Amino acid sequence: MRILVTGKEGQVDTSLQTLGEKLGLEIIRIGLPEIDLSKPETLEAPIREIRPDAIISSAAYTAVDKAETEAELAQAINGDAPGMLARLAAELDIPILHLSTDYVFAGDKDGTYDETDIPAPVSIYGKTKLSGEDQIRAATDNHVILRTAWVYSPYGNNFVKTMLRLGETRDELNVVADQHGCPTYAPEIARALLTVAQQVVIDRDPTLRGTFHLTGRGETTWAEFAEAIFTGAAARGRTPVRVNPITTSDYPTPAKRPANSRLNGDKLDDTYGLRLDPWRKSLDECLDQLITKTR
Ligand SMILES: NC(=O)c1ccc[n+]([C@@H]2O[C@H](COP(=O)([O-])OP(=O)(O)OC[C@H]3O[C@@H](n4cnc5c(N)ncnc54)[C@H](OP(=O)(O)O)[C@@H]3O)[C@@H](O)[C@H]2O)c1
């Protein structure tokens, strides 16, 4: 099975490459500098040439704060490029899997967000990602949109790597304690994406298609997540770091973040029997890789 993935050095696309090799799947990653998603018209020729069995749309403009001042660029990459990919998938009669985000929600709900909740993004990034979802739905029914959150891994840039880097020179850090969500390990996202992809390529059942939520199991806050990172790092020989909980208003950022990012993953479990590992278990795996690597 040949699966085309957008993105070449990102967290999820790198995890897809690693797992795909283990599973004997042909993963073809496309991205900069050859393919530029800000110019969606550059997608057509390579996709027709590769003739994949499925497309995984993973690449995105993920600089959430910078997007507030680069709205057009973020819209082209997060909104229009997925739309173009979906139209090409429809022409080739193949499924498209697309990663979206908890940031499509306002974050003011009590409890977890279901797939039936109405999106109301509060940032440019969230708005452009919602546009990508909408353009895909308009282009083809043969889609699986997976909303994830708080992604981390040994690759690319993420909260775990930032905490470990800061912890090398600081003995205490202030971290926001009033945003709730669930950290999601990119290799776990890859496992879910490849399970779904292999099924939708061979099975046209409409109930396998649509929008699903995909996050690590459990929930936490950024401050509690940071504490778990530093506890795990200390257990692996690093100097302990104290986490001081602060509020979102103590740490102003250009883009507003949802206070509640918790997504309910029951639909994915019911449909595909897929449940991601508890976030603390995945964090342990990530720390094993990162700290062994840097020691
Ligand atoms: N990270 C999170 O916390 C998070 C949370 C919720 C949802 N998501 C979604 O999950 C997906 C994967 O996220 P991730 O964390 O793996 O992202 P990431 O590590 O930031 O990687 C993004 C990828 O997109 C590529 N890209 C950016 N602009 C491009 C362009 N103009 N043309 C071609 N490629 C371009 C990047 O290439 P370069 O490295 O060359 O720039 C990189 O390979 C995204 O769709 C994101 O919206 C992420």
Short mmCIF file of C-alpha atoms in Angstrom, two decimals, residues 4 8 22-23 54 58-59 68 79-80 88 97 108 131-132 168 196 215 225 227 250 255 261-262 268-269 293:
data_model
loop_
_atom_site.label_atom_id
_atom_site.label_comp_id
_atom_site.label_asym_id
_atom_site.label_seq_id
_atom_site.Cartn_x
_atom_site.Cartn_y
_atom_site.Cartn_z
CA LEU A 4 1.26 9.90 0.40
CA LYS A 8 8.83 16.01 5.61
CA LYS A 22 7.99 -1.31 10.34
CA LEU A 23 4.59 -2.25 8.88
CA ALA A 54 -4.50 7.13 0.22
CA SER A 58 -0.49 16.13 8.11
CA ALA A 59 1.56 19.22 7.24
CA GLU A 68 -2.19 36.07 14.11
CA GLY A 79 -7.35 25.89 4.60
CA ASP A 80 -6.80 25.91 0.84
CA LEU A 88 -7.34 15.50 -6.02
CA LEU A 97 -7.13 11.42 6.08
CA ASP A 108 -15.76 27.28 27.04
CA SER A 131 -11.54 26.12 6.91
CA GLY A 132 -9.40 23.10 5.95
CA GLU A 168 18.93 22.54 31.64
CA VAL A 196 -7.53 3.92 9.75
CA THR A 215 -6.02 12.33 21.78
CA PHE A 225 2.23 17.99 32.28
CA GLU A 227 5.65 18.45 36.45
CA ASP A 250 -0.26 35.86 33.83
CA ALA A 255 -3.22 34.02 20.03
CA SER A 261 -9.25 21.40 24.97
CA ARG A 262 -10.48 18.03 26.18
CA LEU A 268 -12.96 6.45 17.23
CA ASP A 269 -12.91 3.63 19.77
CA LYS A 293 19.70 10.45 23.18
#
